Amino acid sequence: QVQLVQSGGEVKEPGASVKVSCKASGYTFTSYGITWVRQDPGQGLEWMGWISGYNGNTKYAQKLQGRVTMTSDTSTSTAYMELRSLRSDDTAMYYCARDRSGGSAGELLHWGQGTLVTVSS
Amino acid sequence: DVVMTQSPLSLPVTLGQPASISCRSSQSLVHSDGNTYLNWFQQRPGQSPRRLIHRVSKRDSGVPDRFSGSGSGTDFTLRISRVEAEDVGVYYCMQGTHWPPLTFGGGTKVEIK
């Protein structure tokens, strides 16, 4: 069965960076992409970006451009999301979800369990 | 970016009664390939989102048939024919037609009266 297992929660100081992993199993990693979505505490869902598992192509949310990098390691079927220059308003639950490989249409059938990132001094 | 507007914000429902959630997009969601990429997600307290409906009306595997989706163009609806206790949570619509970005509605909280 398809599974996406994310890394554990993180506590970071403002200005630091965080790297969240999303390990996929149960399907061919290179045949799909990964979309990252975050959710502020008690708030709605926000699209962060997408990476193709096939060729590593990426698309990022405009508001995060320059601070976010999404990468993948096909040898371990793992996607990564790195967010730099963290601010308090980056405190959120971060989710990965399986998507298409050639570009997203928001398939998002399978989701990770979420990773809570807390930014606090 | 396409703006997705959901209503109501909160929906108290009596067990066994129907519920309906509206979602409107700022642009038509008909893609050039002829599909309409409008999905509905359920998020129970403390859980990851779960996709219920894709492409307006296609129910995902394992989703009870009391859930149904309808609509076209810019107006869409999620209906629950008879609300059960396990349906409590927040429901989101999301468009994928005009990607990037994917955009979500603000959510509708379904609770039991």
Short mmCIF file of C-alpha atoms in Angstrom, two decimals:
data_model
loop_
_atom_site.label_atom_id
_atom_site.label_comp_id
_atom_site.label_asym_id
_atom_site.label_seq_id
_atom_site.Cartn_x
_atom_site.Cartn_y
_atom_site.Cartn_z
CA GLN A 1 0.00 0.00 0.00
CA VAL A 2 1.13 3.55 -0.65
CA GLN A 3 2.75 5.19 2.37
CA LEU A 4 4.39 8.54 2.93
CA VAL A 5 6.30 8.74 6.19
CA GLN A 6 7.57 12.13 7.28
CA SER A 7 10.37 13.04 9.64
CA GLY A 8 9.69 14.06 13.22
CA GLY A 9 8.78 17.43 14.65
CA GLU A 10 11.32 20.20 14.83
CA VAL A 11 11.85 23.24 17.00
CA LYS A 12 13.94 25.97 15.42
CA GLU A 13 15.00 29.49 16.29
CA PRO A 14 14.11 32.41 14.04
CA GLY A 15 16.58 32.70 11.18
CA ALA A 16 17.44 29.01 11.16
CA SER A 17 16.63 26.43 8.49
CA VAL A 18 14.61 23.22 8.63
CA LYS A 19 14.63 20.22 6.32
CA VAL A 20 11.65 17.88 6.37
CA SER A 21 11.77 14.48 4.71
CA CYS A 22 9.00 12.40 3.17
CA LYS A 23 9.85 8.75 2.50
CA ALA A 24 7.62 7.04 -0.02
CA SER A 25 6.86 3.34 -0.31
CA GLY A 26 4.38 1.10 -2.05
CA TYR A 27 4.74 2.68 -5.48
CA THR A 28 7.34 3.65 -8.08
CA PHE A 29 8.70 6.96 -6.81
CA THR A 30 9.80 8.20 -10.23
CA SER A 31 6.30 7.77 -11.66
CA TYR A 32 4.82 10.44 -9.41
CA GLY A 33 5.55 13.80 -7.88
CA ILE A 34 5.30 15.17 -4.37
CA THR A 35 3.35 18.25 -3.36
CA TRP A 36 4.07 20.03 -0.08
CA VAL A 37 1.25 21.72 1.83
CA ARG A 38 1.41 23.52 5.16
CA GLN A 39 -1.21 24.38 7.72
CA ASP A 40 -0.86 27.10 10.32
CA PRO A 41 -2.18 26.06 13.74
CA GLY A 42 -5.96 26.01 13.56
CA GLN A 43 -5.96 27.43 10.03
CA GLY A 44 -6.43 26.31 6.45
CA LEU A 45 -4.24 24.58 3.89
CA GLU A 46 -1.55 26.39 1.91
CA TRP A 47 0.24 25.03 -1.15
CA MET A 48 4.01 25.34 -0.87
CA GLY A 49 5.24 23.68 -4.00
CA TRP A 50 5.74 20.52 -6.03
CA ILE A 51 8.61 18.35 -7.18
CA SER A 52 8.60 15.75 -9.91
CA GLY A 53 9.88 12.36 -8.82
CA TYR A 54 10.78 11.70 -12.45
CA ASN A 55 13.16 14.56 -13.22
CA GLY A 56 13.32 16.77 -10.13
CA ASN A 57 11.51 19.68 -11.75
CA THR A 58 10.02 22.02 -9.17
CA LYS A 59 7.40 24.71 -8.80
CA TYR A 60 7.22 26.90 -5.70
CA ALA A 61 4.67 29.22 -4.18
CA GLN A 62 5.55 32.79 -5.01
CA LYS A 63 5.53 33.88 -1.37
CA LEU A 64 8.18 31.27 -0.52
CA GLN A 65 10.44 31.81 -3.55
CA GLY A 66 14.01 32.25 -2.40
CA ARG A 67 13.43 30.57 0.97
CA VAL A 68 12.25 27.10 -0.03
CA THR A 69 14.01 24.29 -1.86
CA MET A 70 12.46 20.94 -2.69
CA THR A 71 14.67 18.03 -3.63
CA SER A 72 14.40 14.29 -3.96
CA ASP A 73 16.59 11.21 -3.73
CA THR A 74 15.32 8.52 -6.07
CA SER A 75 17.68 5.92 -4.56
CA THR A 76 15.80 6.12 -1.27
CA SER A 77 12.41 7.27 -2.63
CA THR A 78 12.55 10.29 -0.37
CA ALA A 79 11.49 13.87 -0.99
CA TYR A 80 12.81 16.79 1.02
CA MET A 81 11.55 20.29 1.74
CA GLU A 82 14.01 22.83 3.12
CA LEU A 83 12.80 26.17 4.41
CA ARG A 84 15.37 28.83 5.31
CA SER A 85 15.35 32.08 7.26
CA LEU A 86 12.56 30.78 9.45
CA ARG A 87 10.12 33.23 11.02
CA SER A 88 7.53 32.75 13.71
CA ASP A 89 4.79 32.65 11.09
CA ASP A 90 6.42 29.56 9.57
CA THR A 91 5.22 27.64 12.62
CA ALA A 92 2.91 25.10 11.05
CA MET A 93 2.20 21.47 10.29
CA TYR A 94 3.93 20.51 7.04
CA TYR A 95 2.47 17.75 4.86
CA CYS A 96 3.70 15.92 1.81
CA ALA A 97 1.25 14.32 -0.60
CA ARG A 98 1.66 12.22 -3.72
CA ASP A 99 0.91 14.01 -6.96
CA ARG A 100 1.53 13.63 -10.66
CA SER A 101 5.07 13.50 -12.01
CA GLY A 102 4.61 15.73 -15.05
CA GLY A 103 2.89 18.60 -13.33
CA SER A 104 0.27 18.86 -10.66
CA ALA A 105 -3.47 18.89 -10.96
CA GLY A 106 -3.80 18.36 -7.24
CA GLU A 107 -4.24 14.60 -7.21
CA LEU A 108 -3.24 14.39 -3.52
CA LEU A 109 -4.83 11.02 -2.77
CA HIS A 110 -2.08 9.91 -0.38
CA TRP A 111 -0.71 12.12 2.41
CA GLY A 112 2.04 11.93 4.96
CA GLN A 113 1.28 12.12 8.66
CA GLY A 114 2.55 15.69 8.92
CA THR A 115 5.60 17.26 10.55
CA LEU A 116 5.14 20.03 13.09
CA VAL A 117 7.72 22.76 12.77
CA THR A 118 7.80 25.25 15.60
CA VAL A 119 9.78 28.47 15.24
CA SER A 120 10.49 30.06 18.56
CA SER A 121 13.31 31.78 20.37
CA ASP B 1 -4.30 33.04 -8.52
CA VAL B 2 -7.72 31.41 -8.43
CA VAL B 3 -9.58 32.24 -5.24
CA MET B 4 -11.74 29.50 -3.74
CA THR B 5 -14.57 30.68 -1.51
CA GLN B 6 -16.40 28.22 0.72
CA SER B 7 -19.60 28.65 2.66
CA PRO B 8 -20.68 28.33 5.32
CA LEU B 9 -17.70 28.68 7.62
CA SER B 10 -19.38 26.50 10.24
CA LEU B 11 -22.13 23.94 9.75
CA PRO B 12 -23.89 22.49 12.80
CA VAL B 13 -25.89 19.44 11.73
CA THR B 14 -28.21 17.02 13.49
CA LEU B 15 -27.18 13.38 13.22
CA GLY B 16 -28.95 11.72 10.31
CA GLN B 17 -29.73 15.01 8.60
CA PRO B 18 -28.24 16.19 5.30
CA ALA B 19 -25.48 18.76 4.96
CA SER B 20 -24.33 20.84 2.03
CA ILE B 21 -21.15 22.86 1.50
CA SER B 22 -20.70 25.37 -1.28
CA CYS B 23 -17.44 26.21 -3.06
CA ARG B 24 -17.05 28.94 -5.63
CA SER B 25 -14.01 29.71 -7.74
CA SER B 26 -12.99 33.09 -9.12
CA GLN B 27 -12.49 31.56 -12.56
CA SER B 28 -13.93 28.62 -14.44
CA LEU B 29 -12.22 25.39 -13.44
CA VAL B 30 -12.66 23.70 -16.80
CA HIS B 31 -9.18 22.73 -18.00
CA SER B 32 -8.10 22.87 -21.62
CA ASP B 33 -8.03 19.06 -21.54
CA GLY B 34 -11.77 19.04 -20.79
CA ASN B 35 -11.45 17.95 -17.17
CA THR B 36 -12.45 20.00 -14.14
CA TYR B 37 -9.87 19.59 -11.40
CA LEU B 38 -11.94 20.31 -8.32
CA ASN B 39 -11.35 18.08 -5.30
CA TRP B 40 -12.88 17.84 -1.84
CA PHE B 41 -10.91 16.91 1.26
CA GLN B 42 -11.98 15.97 4.76
CA GLN B 43 -9.74 16.69 7.73
CA ARG B 44 -10.76 15.07 10.99
CA PRO B 45 -9.35 16.53 14.20
CA GLY B 46 -5.68 15.68 14.58
CA GLN B 47 -5.46 13.92 11.22
CA SER B 48 -3.99 14.59 7.79
CA PRO B 49 -6.39 15.66 5.05
CA ARG B 50 -8.15 12.85 3.22
CA ARG B 51 -9.36 13.15 -0.35
CA LEU B 52 -13.07 12.33 -0.68
CA ILE B 53 -13.98 13.50 -4.15
CA HIS B 54 -11.89 14.26 -7.22
CA ARG B 55 -12.79 15.92 -10.52
CA VAL B 56 -16.01 17.34 -9.08
CA SER B 57 -17.96 14.15 -8.52
CA LYS B 58 -15.74 11.05 -8.51
CA ARG B 59 -15.87 9.47 -5.09
CA ASP B 60 -12.60 7.96 -3.93
CA SER B 61 -12.28 4.34 -2.93
CA GLY B 62 -13.56 3.64 0.57
CA VAL B 63 -15.54 6.88 0.82
CA PRO B 64 -19.12 6.23 1.95
CA ASP B 65 -21.74 6.81 -0.68
CA ARG B 66 -23.47 9.38 1.52
CA PHE B 67 -20.83 11.80 0.21
CA SER B 68 -21.42 13.28 -3.23
CA GLY B 69 -20.00 16.11 -5.25
CA SER B 70 -21.58 18.16 -8.00
CA GLY B 71 -21.23 21.38 -9.92
CA SER B 72 -19.56 22.89 -12.93
CA GLY B 73 -17.68 25.96 -14.07
CA THR B 74 -17.30 28.04 -10.94
CA ASP B 75 -19.94 26.61 -8.58
CA PHE B 76 -19.50 23.34 -6.73
CA THR B 77 -21.21 21.52 -3.87
CA LEU B 78 -20.32 18.73 -1.47
CA ARG B 79 -23.32 16.97 0.01
CA ILE B 80 -23.58 14.54 2.88
CA SER B 81 -26.92 12.77 2.64
CA ARG B 82 -27.11 11.73 6.31
CA VAL B 83 -24.47 13.06 8.66
CA GLU B 84 -22.83 10.57 11.00
CA ALA B 85 -20.67 11.28 14.03
CA GLU B 86 -17.50 10.30 12.15
CA ASP B 87 -18.13 13.08 9.61
CA VAL B 88 -17.14 15.76 12.12
CA GLY B 89 -14.19 17.76 10.84
CA VAL B 90 -13.20 20.46 8.39
CA TYR B 91 -13.92 20.13 4.70
CA TYR B 92 -11.87 21.88 2.01
CA CYS B 93 -12.35 22.31 -1.69
CA MET B 94 -9.27 22.68 -3.86
CA GLN B 95 -8.67 23.53 -7.49
CA GLY B 96 -5.87 22.05 -9.59
CA THR B 97 -6.92 23.40 -12.98
CA HIS B 98 -4.95 26.62 -12.79
CA TRP B 99 -1.73 25.23 -11.32
CA PRO B 100 0.56 26.57 -10.13
CA PRO B 101 -0.50 27.23 -7.50
CA LEU B 102 -3.02 24.77 -6.13
CA THR B 103 -5.52 26.79 -4.14
CA PHE B 104 -7.77 25.69 -1.31
CA GLY B 105 -10.99 27.05 0.06
CA GLY B 106 -10.92 28.38 3.59
CA GLY B 107 -12.64 25.32 5.01
CA THR B 108 -16.04 24.46 6.47
CA LYS B 109 -16.24 23.03 9.96
CA VAL B 110 -18.93 20.38 10.30
CA GLU B 111 -20.07 19.72 13.84
CA ILE B 112 -22.93 17.88 15.47
CA LYS B 113 -25.70 19.95 17.03
#
